[in-house]
Short mmCIF file of C-alpha atoms and ligand atoms in Angstrom, two decimals:
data_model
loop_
_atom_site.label_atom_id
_atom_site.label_comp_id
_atom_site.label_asym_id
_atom_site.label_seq_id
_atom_site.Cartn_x
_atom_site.Cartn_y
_atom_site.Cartn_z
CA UNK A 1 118.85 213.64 148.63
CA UNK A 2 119.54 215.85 145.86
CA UNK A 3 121.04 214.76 142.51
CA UNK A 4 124.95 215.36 141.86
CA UNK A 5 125.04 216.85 137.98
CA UNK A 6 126.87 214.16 136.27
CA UNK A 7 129.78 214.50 134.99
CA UNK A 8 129.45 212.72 131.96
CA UNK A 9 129.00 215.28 128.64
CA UNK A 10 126.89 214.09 125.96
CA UNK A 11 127.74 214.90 121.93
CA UNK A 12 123.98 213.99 121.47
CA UNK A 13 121.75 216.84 122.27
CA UNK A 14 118.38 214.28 123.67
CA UNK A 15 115.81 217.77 122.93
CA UNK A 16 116.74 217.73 119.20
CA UNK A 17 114.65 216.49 116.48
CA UNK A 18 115.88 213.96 114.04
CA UNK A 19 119.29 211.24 113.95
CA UNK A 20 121.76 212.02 115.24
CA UNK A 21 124.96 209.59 116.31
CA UNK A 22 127.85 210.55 118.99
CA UNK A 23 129.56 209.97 122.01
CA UNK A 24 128.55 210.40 125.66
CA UNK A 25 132.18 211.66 127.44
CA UNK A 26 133.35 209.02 130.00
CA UNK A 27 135.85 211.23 132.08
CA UNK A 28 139.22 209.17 132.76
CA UNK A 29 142.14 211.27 133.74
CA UNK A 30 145.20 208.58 133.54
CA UNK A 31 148.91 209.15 133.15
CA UNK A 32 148.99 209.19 129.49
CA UNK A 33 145.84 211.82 129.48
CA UNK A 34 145.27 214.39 132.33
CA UNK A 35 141.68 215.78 130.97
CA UNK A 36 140.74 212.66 128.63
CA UNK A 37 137.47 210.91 128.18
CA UNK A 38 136.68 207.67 126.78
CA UNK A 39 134.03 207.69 123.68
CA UNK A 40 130.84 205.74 124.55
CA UNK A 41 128.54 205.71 121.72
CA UNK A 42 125.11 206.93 121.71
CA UNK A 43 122.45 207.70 119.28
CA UNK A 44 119.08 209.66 119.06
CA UNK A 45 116.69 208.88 116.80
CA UNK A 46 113.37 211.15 117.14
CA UNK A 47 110.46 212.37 115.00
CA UNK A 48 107.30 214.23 116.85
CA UNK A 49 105.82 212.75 119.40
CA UNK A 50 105.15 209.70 120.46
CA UNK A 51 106.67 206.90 122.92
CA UNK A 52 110.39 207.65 124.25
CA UNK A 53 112.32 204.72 124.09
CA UNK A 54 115.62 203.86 126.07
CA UNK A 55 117.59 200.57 124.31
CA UNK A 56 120.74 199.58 125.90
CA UNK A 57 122.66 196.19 125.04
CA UNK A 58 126.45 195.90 126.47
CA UNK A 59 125.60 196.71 129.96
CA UNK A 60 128.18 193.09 130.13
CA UNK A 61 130.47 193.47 127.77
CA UNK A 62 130.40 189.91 126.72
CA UNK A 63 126.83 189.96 126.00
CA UNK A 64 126.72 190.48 122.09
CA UNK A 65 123.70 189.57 120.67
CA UNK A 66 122.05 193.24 121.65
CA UNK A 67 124.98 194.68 120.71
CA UNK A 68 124.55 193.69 116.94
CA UNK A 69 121.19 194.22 117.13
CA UNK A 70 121.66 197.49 118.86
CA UNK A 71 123.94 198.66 116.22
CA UNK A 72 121.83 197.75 113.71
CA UNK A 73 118.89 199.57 114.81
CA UNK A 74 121.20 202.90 114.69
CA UNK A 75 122.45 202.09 111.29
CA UNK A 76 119.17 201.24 109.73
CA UNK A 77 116.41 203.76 111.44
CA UNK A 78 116.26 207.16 110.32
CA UNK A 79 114.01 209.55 111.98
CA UNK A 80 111.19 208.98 109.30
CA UNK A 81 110.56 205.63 110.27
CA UNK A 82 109.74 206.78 114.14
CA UNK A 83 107.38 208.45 115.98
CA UNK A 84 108.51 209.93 119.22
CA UNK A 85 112.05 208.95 120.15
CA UNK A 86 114.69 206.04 120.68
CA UNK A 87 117.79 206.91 122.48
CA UNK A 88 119.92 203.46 121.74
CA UNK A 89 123.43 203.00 123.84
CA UNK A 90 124.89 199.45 122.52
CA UNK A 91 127.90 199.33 124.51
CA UNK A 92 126.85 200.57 128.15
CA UNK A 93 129.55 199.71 129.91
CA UNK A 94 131.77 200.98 127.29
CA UNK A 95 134.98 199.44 128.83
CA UNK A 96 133.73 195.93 129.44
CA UNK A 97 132.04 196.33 125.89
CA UNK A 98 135.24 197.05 123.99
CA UNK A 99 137.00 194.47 126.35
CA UNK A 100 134.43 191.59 125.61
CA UNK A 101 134.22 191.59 129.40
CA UNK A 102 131.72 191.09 131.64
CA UNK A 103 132.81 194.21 134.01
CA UNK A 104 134.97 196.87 133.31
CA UNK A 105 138.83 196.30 133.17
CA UNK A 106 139.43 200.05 134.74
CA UNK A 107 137.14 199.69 138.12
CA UNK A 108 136.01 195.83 138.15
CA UNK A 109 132.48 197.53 138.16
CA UNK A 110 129.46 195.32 136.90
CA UNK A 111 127.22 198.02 135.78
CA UNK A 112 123.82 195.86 136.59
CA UNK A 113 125.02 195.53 140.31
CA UNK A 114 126.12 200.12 140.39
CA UNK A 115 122.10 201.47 140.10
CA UNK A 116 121.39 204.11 141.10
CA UNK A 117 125.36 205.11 140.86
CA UNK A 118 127.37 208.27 141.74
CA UNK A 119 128.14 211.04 139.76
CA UNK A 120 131.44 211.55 141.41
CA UNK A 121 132.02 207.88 141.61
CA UNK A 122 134.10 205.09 139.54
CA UNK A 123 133.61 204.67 135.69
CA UNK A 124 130.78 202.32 136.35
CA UNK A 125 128.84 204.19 138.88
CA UNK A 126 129.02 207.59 137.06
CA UNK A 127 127.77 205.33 134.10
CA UNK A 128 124.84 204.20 136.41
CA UNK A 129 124.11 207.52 137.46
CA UNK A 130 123.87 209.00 133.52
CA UNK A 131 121.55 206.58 132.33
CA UNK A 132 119.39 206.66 135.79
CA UNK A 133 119.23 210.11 136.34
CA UNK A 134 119.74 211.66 132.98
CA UNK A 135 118.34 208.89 130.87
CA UNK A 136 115.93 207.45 132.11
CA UNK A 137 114.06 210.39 133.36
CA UNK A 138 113.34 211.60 129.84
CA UNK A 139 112.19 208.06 128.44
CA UNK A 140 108.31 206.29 129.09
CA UNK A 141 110.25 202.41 128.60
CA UNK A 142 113.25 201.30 128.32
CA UNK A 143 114.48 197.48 127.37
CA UNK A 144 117.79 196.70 128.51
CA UNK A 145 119.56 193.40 126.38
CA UNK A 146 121.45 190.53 128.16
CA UNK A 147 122.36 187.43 127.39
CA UNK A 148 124.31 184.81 129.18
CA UNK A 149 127.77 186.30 128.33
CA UNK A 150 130.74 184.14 128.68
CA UNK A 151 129.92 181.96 130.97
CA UNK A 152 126.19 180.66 130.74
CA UNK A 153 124.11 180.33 127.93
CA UNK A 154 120.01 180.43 127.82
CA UNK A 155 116.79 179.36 126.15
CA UNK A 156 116.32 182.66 124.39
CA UNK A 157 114.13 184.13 127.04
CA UNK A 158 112.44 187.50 127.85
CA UNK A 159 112.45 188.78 131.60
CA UNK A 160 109.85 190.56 133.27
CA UNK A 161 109.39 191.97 136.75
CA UNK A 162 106.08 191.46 138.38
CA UNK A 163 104.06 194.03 139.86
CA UNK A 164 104.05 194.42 143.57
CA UNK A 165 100.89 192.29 143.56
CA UNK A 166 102.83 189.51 141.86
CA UNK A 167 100.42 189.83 138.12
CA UNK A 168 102.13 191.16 135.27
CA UNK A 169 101.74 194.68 133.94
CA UNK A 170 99.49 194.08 131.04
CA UNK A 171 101.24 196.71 128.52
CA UNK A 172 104.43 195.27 129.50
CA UNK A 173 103.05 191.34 128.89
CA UNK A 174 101.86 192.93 125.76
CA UNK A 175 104.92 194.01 124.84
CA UNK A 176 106.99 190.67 125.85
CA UNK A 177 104.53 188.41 124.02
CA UNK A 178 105.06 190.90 120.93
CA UNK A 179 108.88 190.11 121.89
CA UNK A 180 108.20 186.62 121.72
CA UNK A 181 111.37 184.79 122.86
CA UNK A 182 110.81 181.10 123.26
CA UNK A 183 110.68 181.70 126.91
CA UNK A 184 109.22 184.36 128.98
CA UNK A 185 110.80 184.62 132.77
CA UNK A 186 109.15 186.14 135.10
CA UNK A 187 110.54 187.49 138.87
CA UNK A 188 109.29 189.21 141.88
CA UNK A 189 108.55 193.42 142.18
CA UNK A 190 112.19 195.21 143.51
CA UNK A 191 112.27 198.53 143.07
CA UNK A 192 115.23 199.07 145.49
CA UNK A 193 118.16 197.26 143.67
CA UNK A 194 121.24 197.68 142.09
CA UNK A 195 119.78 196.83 139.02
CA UNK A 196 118.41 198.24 135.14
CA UNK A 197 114.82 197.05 136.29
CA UNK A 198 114.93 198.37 140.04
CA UNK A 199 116.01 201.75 138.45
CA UNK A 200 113.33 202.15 135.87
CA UNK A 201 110.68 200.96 138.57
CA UNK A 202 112.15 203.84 140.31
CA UNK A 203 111.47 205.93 137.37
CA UNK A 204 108.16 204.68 136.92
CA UNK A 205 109.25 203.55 132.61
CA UNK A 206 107.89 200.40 131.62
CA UNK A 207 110.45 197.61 131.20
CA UNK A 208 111.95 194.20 130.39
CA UNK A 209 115.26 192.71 129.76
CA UNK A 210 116.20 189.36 127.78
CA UNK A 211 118.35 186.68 128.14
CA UNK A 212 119.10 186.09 124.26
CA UNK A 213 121.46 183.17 124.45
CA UNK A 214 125.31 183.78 124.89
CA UNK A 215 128.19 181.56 125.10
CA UNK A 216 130.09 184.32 124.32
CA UNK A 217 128.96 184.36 120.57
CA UNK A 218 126.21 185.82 118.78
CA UNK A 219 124.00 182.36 117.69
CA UNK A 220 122.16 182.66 113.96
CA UNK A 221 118.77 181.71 115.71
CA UNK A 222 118.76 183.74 118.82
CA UNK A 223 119.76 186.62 116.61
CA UNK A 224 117.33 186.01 114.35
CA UNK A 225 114.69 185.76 117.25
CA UNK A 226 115.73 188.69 118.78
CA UNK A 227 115.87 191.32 115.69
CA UNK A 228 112.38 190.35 114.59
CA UNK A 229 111.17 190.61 117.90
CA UNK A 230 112.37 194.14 118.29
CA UNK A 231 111.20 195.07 115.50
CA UNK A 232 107.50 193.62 116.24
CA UNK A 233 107.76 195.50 119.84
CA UNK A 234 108.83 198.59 118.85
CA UNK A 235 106.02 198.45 116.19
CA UNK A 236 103.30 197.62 118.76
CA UNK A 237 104.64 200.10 120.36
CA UNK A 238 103.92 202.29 118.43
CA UNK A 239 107.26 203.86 118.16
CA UNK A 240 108.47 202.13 114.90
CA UNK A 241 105.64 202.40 111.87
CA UNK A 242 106.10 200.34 109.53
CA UNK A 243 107.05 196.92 110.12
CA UNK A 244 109.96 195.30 107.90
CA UNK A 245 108.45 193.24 105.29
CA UNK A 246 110.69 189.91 106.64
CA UNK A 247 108.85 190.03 109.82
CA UNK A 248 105.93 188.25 110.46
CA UNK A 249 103.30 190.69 112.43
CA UNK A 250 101.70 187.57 114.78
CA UNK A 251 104.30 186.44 117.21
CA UNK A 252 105.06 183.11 117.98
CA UNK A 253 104.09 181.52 121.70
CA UNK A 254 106.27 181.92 124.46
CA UNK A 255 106.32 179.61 127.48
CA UNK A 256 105.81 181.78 130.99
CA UNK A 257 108.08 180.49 133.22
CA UNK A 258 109.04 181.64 137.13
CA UNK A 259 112.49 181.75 137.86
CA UNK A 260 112.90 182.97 141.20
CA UNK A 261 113.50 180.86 144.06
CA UNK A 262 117.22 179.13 145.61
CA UNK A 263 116.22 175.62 144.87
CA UNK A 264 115.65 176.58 141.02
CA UNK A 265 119.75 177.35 140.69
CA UNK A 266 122.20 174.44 140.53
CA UNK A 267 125.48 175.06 141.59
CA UNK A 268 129.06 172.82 141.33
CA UNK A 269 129.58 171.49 144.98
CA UNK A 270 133.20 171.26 144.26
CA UNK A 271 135.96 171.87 141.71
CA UNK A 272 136.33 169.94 138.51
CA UNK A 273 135.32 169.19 135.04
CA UNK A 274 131.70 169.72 134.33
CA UNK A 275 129.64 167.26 132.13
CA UNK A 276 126.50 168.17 131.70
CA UNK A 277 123.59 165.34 131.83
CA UNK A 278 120.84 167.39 130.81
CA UNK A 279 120.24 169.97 127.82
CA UNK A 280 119.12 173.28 128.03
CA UNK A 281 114.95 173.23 127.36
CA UNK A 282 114.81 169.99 129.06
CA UNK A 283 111.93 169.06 131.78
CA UNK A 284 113.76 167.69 134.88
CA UNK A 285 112.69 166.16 137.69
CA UNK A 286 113.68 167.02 141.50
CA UNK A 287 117.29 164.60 142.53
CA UNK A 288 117.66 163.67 138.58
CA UNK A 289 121.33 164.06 138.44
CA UNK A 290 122.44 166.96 136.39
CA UNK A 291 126.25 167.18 136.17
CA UNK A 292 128.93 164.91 136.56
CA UNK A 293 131.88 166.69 138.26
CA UNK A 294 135.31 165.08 136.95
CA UNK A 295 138.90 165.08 138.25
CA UNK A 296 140.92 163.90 135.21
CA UNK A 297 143.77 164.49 137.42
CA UNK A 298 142.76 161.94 140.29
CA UNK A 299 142.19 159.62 136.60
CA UNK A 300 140.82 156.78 139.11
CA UNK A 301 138.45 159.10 141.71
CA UNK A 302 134.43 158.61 140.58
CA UNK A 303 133.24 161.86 139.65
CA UNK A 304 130.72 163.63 141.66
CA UNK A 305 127.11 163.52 141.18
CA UNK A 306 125.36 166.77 141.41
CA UNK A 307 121.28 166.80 141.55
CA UNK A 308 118.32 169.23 140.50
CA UNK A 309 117.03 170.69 143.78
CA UNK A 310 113.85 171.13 142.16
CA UNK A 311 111.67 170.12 138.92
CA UNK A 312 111.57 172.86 136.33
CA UNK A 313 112.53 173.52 132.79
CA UNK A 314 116.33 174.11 132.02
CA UNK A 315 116.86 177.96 131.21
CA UNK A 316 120.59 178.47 130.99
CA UNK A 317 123.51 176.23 131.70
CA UNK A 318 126.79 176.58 132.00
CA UNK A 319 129.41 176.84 129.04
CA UNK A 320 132.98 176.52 130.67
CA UNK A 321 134.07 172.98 131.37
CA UNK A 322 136.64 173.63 134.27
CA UNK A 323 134.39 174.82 136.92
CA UNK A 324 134.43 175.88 140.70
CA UNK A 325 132.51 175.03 143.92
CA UNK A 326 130.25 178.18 143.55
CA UNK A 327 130.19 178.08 139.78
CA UNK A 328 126.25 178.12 138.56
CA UNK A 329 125.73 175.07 136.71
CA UNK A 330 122.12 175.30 135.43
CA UNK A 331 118.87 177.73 136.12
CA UNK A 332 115.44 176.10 135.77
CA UNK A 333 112.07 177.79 135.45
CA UNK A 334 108.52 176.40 137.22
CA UNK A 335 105.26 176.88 135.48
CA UNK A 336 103.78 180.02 135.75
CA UNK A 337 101.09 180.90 136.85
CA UNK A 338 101.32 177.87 139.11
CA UNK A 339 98.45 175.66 139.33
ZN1 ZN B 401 123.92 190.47 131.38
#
Protein backbone atom coordinates (compact mmCIF):
# COMPACT_ATOMS: atom_id res chain seq x y z
CA UNK A 1 0.00 0.00 0.00
CA UNK A 2 1.55 3.20 -0.56
CA UNK A 3 1.10 6.29 1.67
CA UNK A 4 -1.47 9.14 0.52
CA UNK A 5 0.63 12.64 1.27
CA UNK A 6 -1.47 14.14 3.89
CA UNK A 7 -3.14 16.85 3.54
CA UNK A 8 -2.59 18.44 6.63
CA UNK A 9 0.25 21.56 6.35
CA UNK A 10 2.35 22.09 9.24
CA UNK A 11 3.58 25.92 10.43
CA UNK A 12 6.30 23.91 12.36
CA UNK A 13 9.14 22.94 10.17
CA UNK A 14 10.05 19.19 12.40
CA UNK A 15 14.04 19.43 10.58
CA UNK A 16 14.68 22.81 12.29
CA UNK A 17 16.77 23.36 15.23
CA UNK A 18 15.50 25.14 18.25
CA UNK A 19 11.53 26.25 19.66
CA UNK A 20 9.46 26.87 17.74
CA UNK A 21 5.35 27.05 18.37
CA UNK A 22 2.52 26.89 15.48
CA UNK A 23 -0.25 25.32 13.97
CA UNK A 24 -0.62 22.08 12.00
CA UNK A 25 -3.56 23.11 9.14
CA UNK A 26 -6.72 20.97 9.69
CA UNK A 27 -8.42 21.44 6.18
CA UNK A 28 -12.34 22.13 6.67
CA UNK A 29 -14.02 23.65 3.70
CA UNK A 30 -17.65 24.66 5.24
CA UNK A 31 -20.18 27.20 4.03
CA UNK A 32 -18.85 30.08 5.87
CA UNK A 33 -15.09 29.16 4.51
CA UNK A 34 -14.47 27.45 1.08
CA UNK A 35 -10.45 26.95 1.54
CA UNK A 36 -10.32 27.26 5.55
CA UNK A 37 -8.39 25.25 8.03
CA UNK A 38 -8.79 24.87 11.61
CA UNK A 39 -5.52 25.81 13.85
CA UNK A 40 -4.25 22.76 15.81
CA UNK A 41 -1.38 23.65 17.87
CA UNK A 42 1.93 22.14 17.74
CA UNK A 43 5.32 22.78 19.03
CA UNK A 44 9.02 21.70 18.38
CA UNK A 45 11.39 21.87 20.79
CA UNK A 46 14.98 20.48 19.59
CA UNK A 47 18.68 20.90 20.42
CA UNK A 48 21.38 18.30 18.75
CA UNK A 49 20.89 15.05 19.02
CA UNK A 50 19.56 12.91 21.15
CA UNK A 51 16.08 10.98 21.80
CA UNK A 52 12.99 12.25 19.57
CA UNK A 53 10.12 12.53 21.56
CA UNK A 54 6.35 12.56 20.42
CA UNK A 55 3.87 13.98 23.52
CA UNK A 56 0.30 14.19 22.73
CA UNK A 57 -2.53 14.86 25.46
CA UNK A 58 -6.21 15.77 24.00
CA UNK A 59 -6.45 12.85 21.77
CA UNK A 60 -10.30 13.02 24.00
CA UNK A 61 -11.05 16.23 24.32
CA UNK A 62 -12.31 15.90 27.79
CA UNK A 63 -9.18 14.49 29.02
CA UNK A 64 -7.38 17.60 30.63
CA UNK A 65 -4.88 16.74 32.87
CA UNK A 66 -2.19 16.22 29.77
CA UNK A 67 -3.46 19.02 28.33
CA UNK A 68 -2.18 21.38 31.19
CA UNK A 69 0.67 19.53 31.51
CA UNK A 70 1.21 19.48 27.82
CA UNK A 71 0.96 23.15 27.63
CA UNK A 72 3.14 23.63 30.20
CA UNK A 73 5.93 21.72 28.90
CA UNK A 74 5.74 24.14 25.64
CA UNK A 75 5.63 27.20 27.73
CA UNK A 76 8.42 26.31 30.06
CA UNK A 77 11.17 24.25 27.81
CA UNK A 78 13.34 26.10 25.63
CA UNK A 79 15.64 24.31 23.38
CA UNK A 80 18.61 24.64 25.95
CA UNK A 81 17.15 22.50 28.35
CA UNK A 82 16.89 19.42 25.63
CA UNK A 83 18.87 17.21 23.91
CA UNK A 84 17.47 15.80 20.75
CA UNK A 85 13.84 16.74 20.19
CA UNK A 86 10.16 16.88 21.63
CA UNK A 87 7.43 17.48 19.21
CA UNK A 88 4.37 18.16 21.88
CA UNK A 89 0.58 18.33 20.29
CA UNK A 90 -1.79 19.06 23.51
CA UNK A 91 -4.98 19.15 21.83
CA UNK A 92 -4.92 16.15 19.20
CA UNK A 93 -8.13 16.02 18.33
CA UNK A 94 -8.30 19.67 18.07
CA UNK A 95 -12.16 19.78 17.73
CA UNK A 96 -13.08 17.53 20.62
CA UNK A 97 -10.21 19.45 22.54
CA UNK A 98 -11.70 22.92 22.11
CA UNK A 99 -15.22 21.26 22.57
CA UNK A 100 -14.28 19.51 25.97
CA UNK A 101 -15.54 16.46 24.07
CA UNK A 102 -14.64 13.19 23.97
CA UNK A 103 -14.90 12.95 19.91
CA UNK A 104 -15.07 15.51 17.54
CA UNK A 105 -18.35 17.59 17.11
CA UNK A 106 -17.62 17.87 13.08
CA UNK A 107 -17.25 13.88 12.22
CA UNK A 108 -18.21 12.03 15.65
CA UNK A 109 -14.60 10.60 15.14
CA UNK A 110 -12.79 9.21 18.37
CA UNK A 111 -9.29 9.67 17.29
CA UNK A 112 -7.94 6.49 19.51
CA UNK A 113 -10.45 4.18 17.57
CA UNK A 114 -9.15 6.16 13.48
CA UNK A 115 -5.21 4.58 13.54
CA UNK A 116 -3.76 4.24 11.04
CA UNK A 117 -6.34 6.93 9.34
CA UNK A 118 -6.75 8.35 5.79
CA UNK A 119 -5.29 11.18 4.34
CA UNK A 120 -8.28 11.90 2.24
CA UNK A 121 -10.57 10.91 5.00
CA UNK A 122 -12.78 12.79 7.82
CA UNK A 123 -11.15 15.36 10.27
CA UNK A 124 -10.28 12.55 12.57
CA UNK A 125 -8.79 10.11 10.23
CA UNK A 126 -6.62 12.67 8.34
CA UNK A 127 -5.60 13.55 12.02
CA UNK A 128 -4.68 9.79 12.50
CA UNK A 129 -2.91 9.62 9.42
CA UNK A 130 -0.53 12.99 10.30
CA UNK A 131 0.59 11.87 13.47
CA UNK A 132 1.05 8.02 12.17
CA UNK A 133 2.62 8.59 9.11
CA UNK A 134 4.22 11.95 9.44
CA UNK A 135 4.80 11.93 13.14
CA UNK A 136 5.55 9.19 14.29
CA UNK A 137 7.98 8.11 11.71
CA UNK A 138 10.45 10.80 12.71
CA UNK A 139 10.19 10.14 16.62
CA UNK A 140 12.17 6.93 18.72
CA UNK A 141 8.96 7.18 21.67
CA UNK A 142 6.15 8.71 21.96
CA UNK A 143 3.70 8.93 25.27
CA UNK A 144 0.28 9.64 24.49
CA UNK A 145 -1.90 11.24 27.85
CA UNK A 146 -5.45 10.01 28.81
CA UNK A 147 -7.37 10.14 31.51
CA UNK A 148 -10.85 9.02 32.25
CA UNK A 149 -12.56 12.07 30.59
CA UNK A 150 -16.08 12.76 31.43
CA UNK A 151 -17.33 9.86 32.25
CA UNK A 152 -14.91 7.56 34.37
CA UNK A 153 -12.36 8.48 36.62
CA UNK A 154 -9.02 6.32 37.63
CA UNK A 155 -6.36 5.49 40.17
CA UNK A 156 -3.74 7.62 38.49
CA UNK A 157 -2.30 4.82 36.47
CA UNK A 158 0.36 4.32 33.73
CA UNK A 159 -0.45 1.82 30.75
CA UNK A 160 1.84 -0.34 29.09
CA UNK A 161 1.58 -2.85 26.27
CA UNK A 162 3.34 -6.10 26.68
CA UNK A 163 5.62 -7.56 24.32
CA UNK A 164 4.42 -10.30 22.10
CA UNK A 165 5.91 -12.71 24.64
CA UNK A 166 3.68 -11.20 27.31
CA UNK A 167 7.15 -9.54 29.58
CA UNK A 168 7.50 -5.98 29.52
CA UNK A 169 10.00 -4.07 27.41
CA UNK A 170 12.58 -3.27 29.96
CA UNK A 171 13.40 0.46 28.66
CA UNK A 172 9.81 1.02 28.53
CA UNK A 173 9.25 -0.49 32.42
CA UNK A 174 12.14 1.76 33.02
CA UNK A 175 10.58 4.50 31.83
CA UNK A 176 6.95 3.83 33.53
CA UNK A 177 8.51 3.17 36.94
CA UNK A 178 10.44 6.62 36.35
CA UNK A 179 6.67 7.76 35.54
CA UNK A 180 5.60 6.42 38.66
CA UNK A 181 1.78 6.72 38.78
CA UNK A 182 0.31 4.96 41.74
CA UNK A 183 -0.67 2.25 39.41
CA UNK A 184 0.98 0.68 36.53
CA UNK A 185 -1.57 -1.29 33.97
CA UNK A 186 -0.41 -3.53 31.95
CA UNK A 187 -2.28 -5.25 28.56
CA UNK A 188 -1.60 -7.72 25.92
CA UNK A 189 0.90 -7.05 22.49
CA UNK A 190 -1.63 -5.50 19.43
CA UNK A 191 0.06 -4.08 16.91
CA UNK A 192 -2.93 -4.13 14.48
CA UNK A 193 -5.44 -1.67 16.15
CA UNK A 194 -7.10 1.38 15.84
CA UNK A 195 -5.19 2.68 18.48
CA UNK A 196 -1.97 5.35 19.67
CA UNK A 197 -0.12 2.10 20.95
CA UNK A 198 -0.99 -0.32 17.92
CA UNK A 199 0.38 2.56 15.69
CA UNK A 200 3.66 3.19 17.37
CA UNK A 201 4.18 -0.72 17.62
CA UNK A 202 3.74 -0.36 14.00
CA UNK A 203 6.38 2.19 13.97
CA UNK A 204 8.59 0.31 16.06
CA UNK A 205 8.79 3.88 18.92
CA UNK A 206 8.73 2.91 22.36
CA UNK A 207 5.53 3.79 24.22
CA UNK A 208 3.00 4.17 27.05
CA UNK A 209 -0.10 6.04 27.76
CA UNK A 210 -1.71 7.03 31.29
CA UNK A 211 -4.83 7.11 32.75
CA UNK A 212 -4.25 10.34 35.04
CA UNK A 213 -7.59 10.58 36.74
CA UNK A 214 -10.53 12.57 35.04
CA UNK A 215 -13.95 13.31 36.03
CA UNK A 216 -13.84 15.83 33.68
CA UNK A 217 -11.51 18.11 35.86
CA UNK A 218 -7.96 18.42 36.29
CA UNK A 219 -7.45 16.96 40.24
CA UNK A 220 -4.45 18.90 42.37
CA UNK A 221 -2.88 15.38 43.11
CA UNK A 222 -3.07 13.61 39.85
CA UNK A 223 -1.65 16.77 38.37
CA UNK A 224 0.84 16.98 40.64
CA UNK A 225 1.72 13.20 40.02
CA UNK A 226 1.73 13.51 36.57
CA UNK A 227 4.04 16.79 35.97
CA UNK A 228 6.76 15.40 38.21
CA UNK A 229 6.59 12.26 36.60
CA UNK A 230 7.19 13.73 33.20
CA UNK A 231 9.61 15.52 34.17
CA UNK A 232 11.57 12.44 35.91
CA UNK A 233 10.91 10.40 32.46
CA UNK A 234 11.92 12.72 30.16
CA UNK A 235 15.07 13.17 32.35
CA UNK A 236 15.87 9.42 32.40
CA UNK A 237 15.40 9.71 29.21
CA UNK A 238 17.75 11.48 28.58
CA UNK A 239 15.95 14.03 26.59
CA UNK A 240 15.39 16.67 29.38
CA UNK A 241 18.89 17.52 31.43
CA UNK A 242 18.43 18.95 34.20
CA UNK A 243 15.81 17.95 36.47
CA UNK A 244 13.56 20.78 38.19
CA UNK A 245 14.75 21.30 41.61
CA UNK A 246 10.86 20.46 43.08
CA UNK A 247 11.19 17.02 41.82
CA UNK A 248 12.41 14.36 43.68
CA UNK A 249 14.93 12.14 41.33
CA UNK A 250 13.82 8.46 43.09
CA UNK A 251 10.31 7.68 42.11
CA UNK A 252 7.81 6.47 44.26
CA UNK A 253 6.42 2.56 43.89
CA UNK A 254 3.85 1.77 41.60
CA UNK A 255 1.57 -1.25 41.93
CA UNK A 256 1.70 -3.58 38.48
CA UNK A 257 -1.56 -4.44 37.82
CA UNK A 258 -3.24 -6.56 34.63
CA UNK A 259 -6.20 -5.18 33.29
CA UNK A 260 -7.20 -7.15 30.47
CA UNK A 261 -9.76 -9.68 30.58
CA UNK A 262 -14.12 -9.36 30.27
CA UNK A 263 -14.74 -10.43 33.78
CA UNK A 264 -12.37 -7.48 35.11
CA UNK A 265 -15.12 -4.71 33.61
CA UNK A 266 -18.41 -4.14 35.47
CA UNK A 267 -21.10 -2.94 33.58
CA UNK A 268 -24.92 -1.46 34.65
CA UNK A 269 -27.35 -4.40 33.73
CA UNK A 270 -30.05 -1.92 33.37
CA UNK A 271 -31.00 1.78 33.49
CA UNK A 272 -31.02 3.84 36.62
CA UNK A 273 -29.27 5.73 39.27
CA UNK A 274 -25.88 4.43 40.11
CA UNK A 275 -24.59 4.22 43.78
CA UNK A 276 -21.50 3.10 44.05
CA UNK A 277 -20.61 0.50 47.03
CA UNK A 278 -17.05 0.41 46.57
CA UNK A 279 -14.22 3.18 46.15
CA UNK A 280 -11.83 3.43 43.61
CA UNK A 281 -8.29 1.63 45.05
CA UNK A 282 -10.36 -0.77 46.87
CA UNK A 283 -9.55 -4.76 46.96
CA UNK A 284 -12.83 -6.56 46.03
CA UNK A 285 -13.77 -9.81 46.11
CA UNK A 286 -15.57 -11.93 43.20
CA UNK A 287 -19.98 -11.48 43.75
CA UNK A 288 -19.23 -8.52 46.44
CA UNK A 289 -21.91 -6.25 45.27
CA UNK A 290 -20.63 -3.15 43.66
CA UNK A 291 -23.46 -0.80 42.64
CA UNK A 292 -26.82 -0.32 43.61
CA UNK A 293 -28.95 0.56 40.54
CA UNK A 294 -31.95 2.96 41.67
CA UNK A 295 -35.29 3.95 40.09
CA UNK A 296 -36.31 7.05 42.11
CA UNK A 297 -39.12 7.11 39.77
CA UNK A 298 -40.62 3.53 40.64
CA UNK A 299 -39.89 5.35 44.58
CA UNK A 300 -41.10 1.76 45.98
CA UNK A 301 -39.09 -0.84 43.33
CA UNK A 302 -35.72 -2.35 45.33
CA UNK A 303 -32.86 -1.27 43.44
CA UNK A 304 -30.77 -3.67 41.59
CA UNK A 305 -27.78 -5.33 42.84
CA UNK A 306 -24.92 -5.47 40.50
CA UNK A 307 -21.72 -7.83 41.43
CA UNK A 308 -17.82 -7.89 40.72
CA UNK A 309 -17.33 -10.68 38.17
CA UNK A 310 -13.99 -11.06 39.45
CA UNK A 311 -11.52 -10.08 42.49
CA UNK A 312 -9.15 -7.28 41.60
CA UNK A 313 -8.27 -3.82 42.63
CA UNK A 314 -10.71 -0.93 41.58
CA UNK A 315 -8.98 1.19 38.71
CA UNK A 316 -11.61 3.58 37.46
CA UNK A 317 -15.27 3.96 38.19
CA UNK A 318 -17.82 5.65 36.93
CA UNK A 319 -18.66 9.48 37.57
CA UNK A 320 -22.26 10.10 36.10
CA UNK A 321 -25.08 9.05 38.36
CA UNK A 322 -27.89 8.44 35.69
CA UNK A 323 -26.53 5.52 33.93
CA UNK A 324 -27.48 2.96 31.11
CA UNK A 325 -27.58 -0.86 30.64
CA UNK A 326 -24.14 -0.84 28.81
CA UNK A 327 -22.71 2.01 30.84
CA UNK A 328 -19.12 0.77 32.43
CA UNK A 329 -19.47 0.96 36.01
CA UNK A 330 -16.02 0.02 37.40
CA UNK A 331 -12.54 -1.56 35.87
CA UNK A 332 -10.46 -3.70 38.25
CA UNK A 333 -6.86 -4.79 37.88
CA UNK A 334 -5.38 -8.56 39.01
CA UNK A 335 -1.91 -8.87 40.33
CA UNK A 336 0.67 -8.92 37.99
CA UNK A 337 2.81 -10.98 37.39
CA UNK A 338 0.33 -13.54 38.65
CA UNK A 339 1.46 -15.99 41.07
ZN1 LIG B 1 -8.65 8.88 26.57
Amino acid sequence: MTTQKSRIESEVDFSQHGKQVGHLRLPHSVHRSAYGWLPMPIASISNGDGPRVLLTSGTHGDEYEGQVMLTKLIRELGAEDINGQLIIAPMANYPAALAGLRTSPIDEGNLNREYPGNANGTMTQMIAHYIEEVLMPRCDCMFDFHSGGSSLLYVPSVQVQLESDGKLNPKVKTLAEAFACPVTQVYPFDDQGPMSESAARRKGLFYFTTELAGAGMVSPVAYQTAEHGIFRMLHKLGVLKTLPDNVSPEPPPTQYVNIDGGELFCYATEDGLFEPLVELGDWVQAGQPAAAMHTPESPLKDPTIIHFDAAGLVVCKRVPGRTLRGDCLYHIGTPWPAN
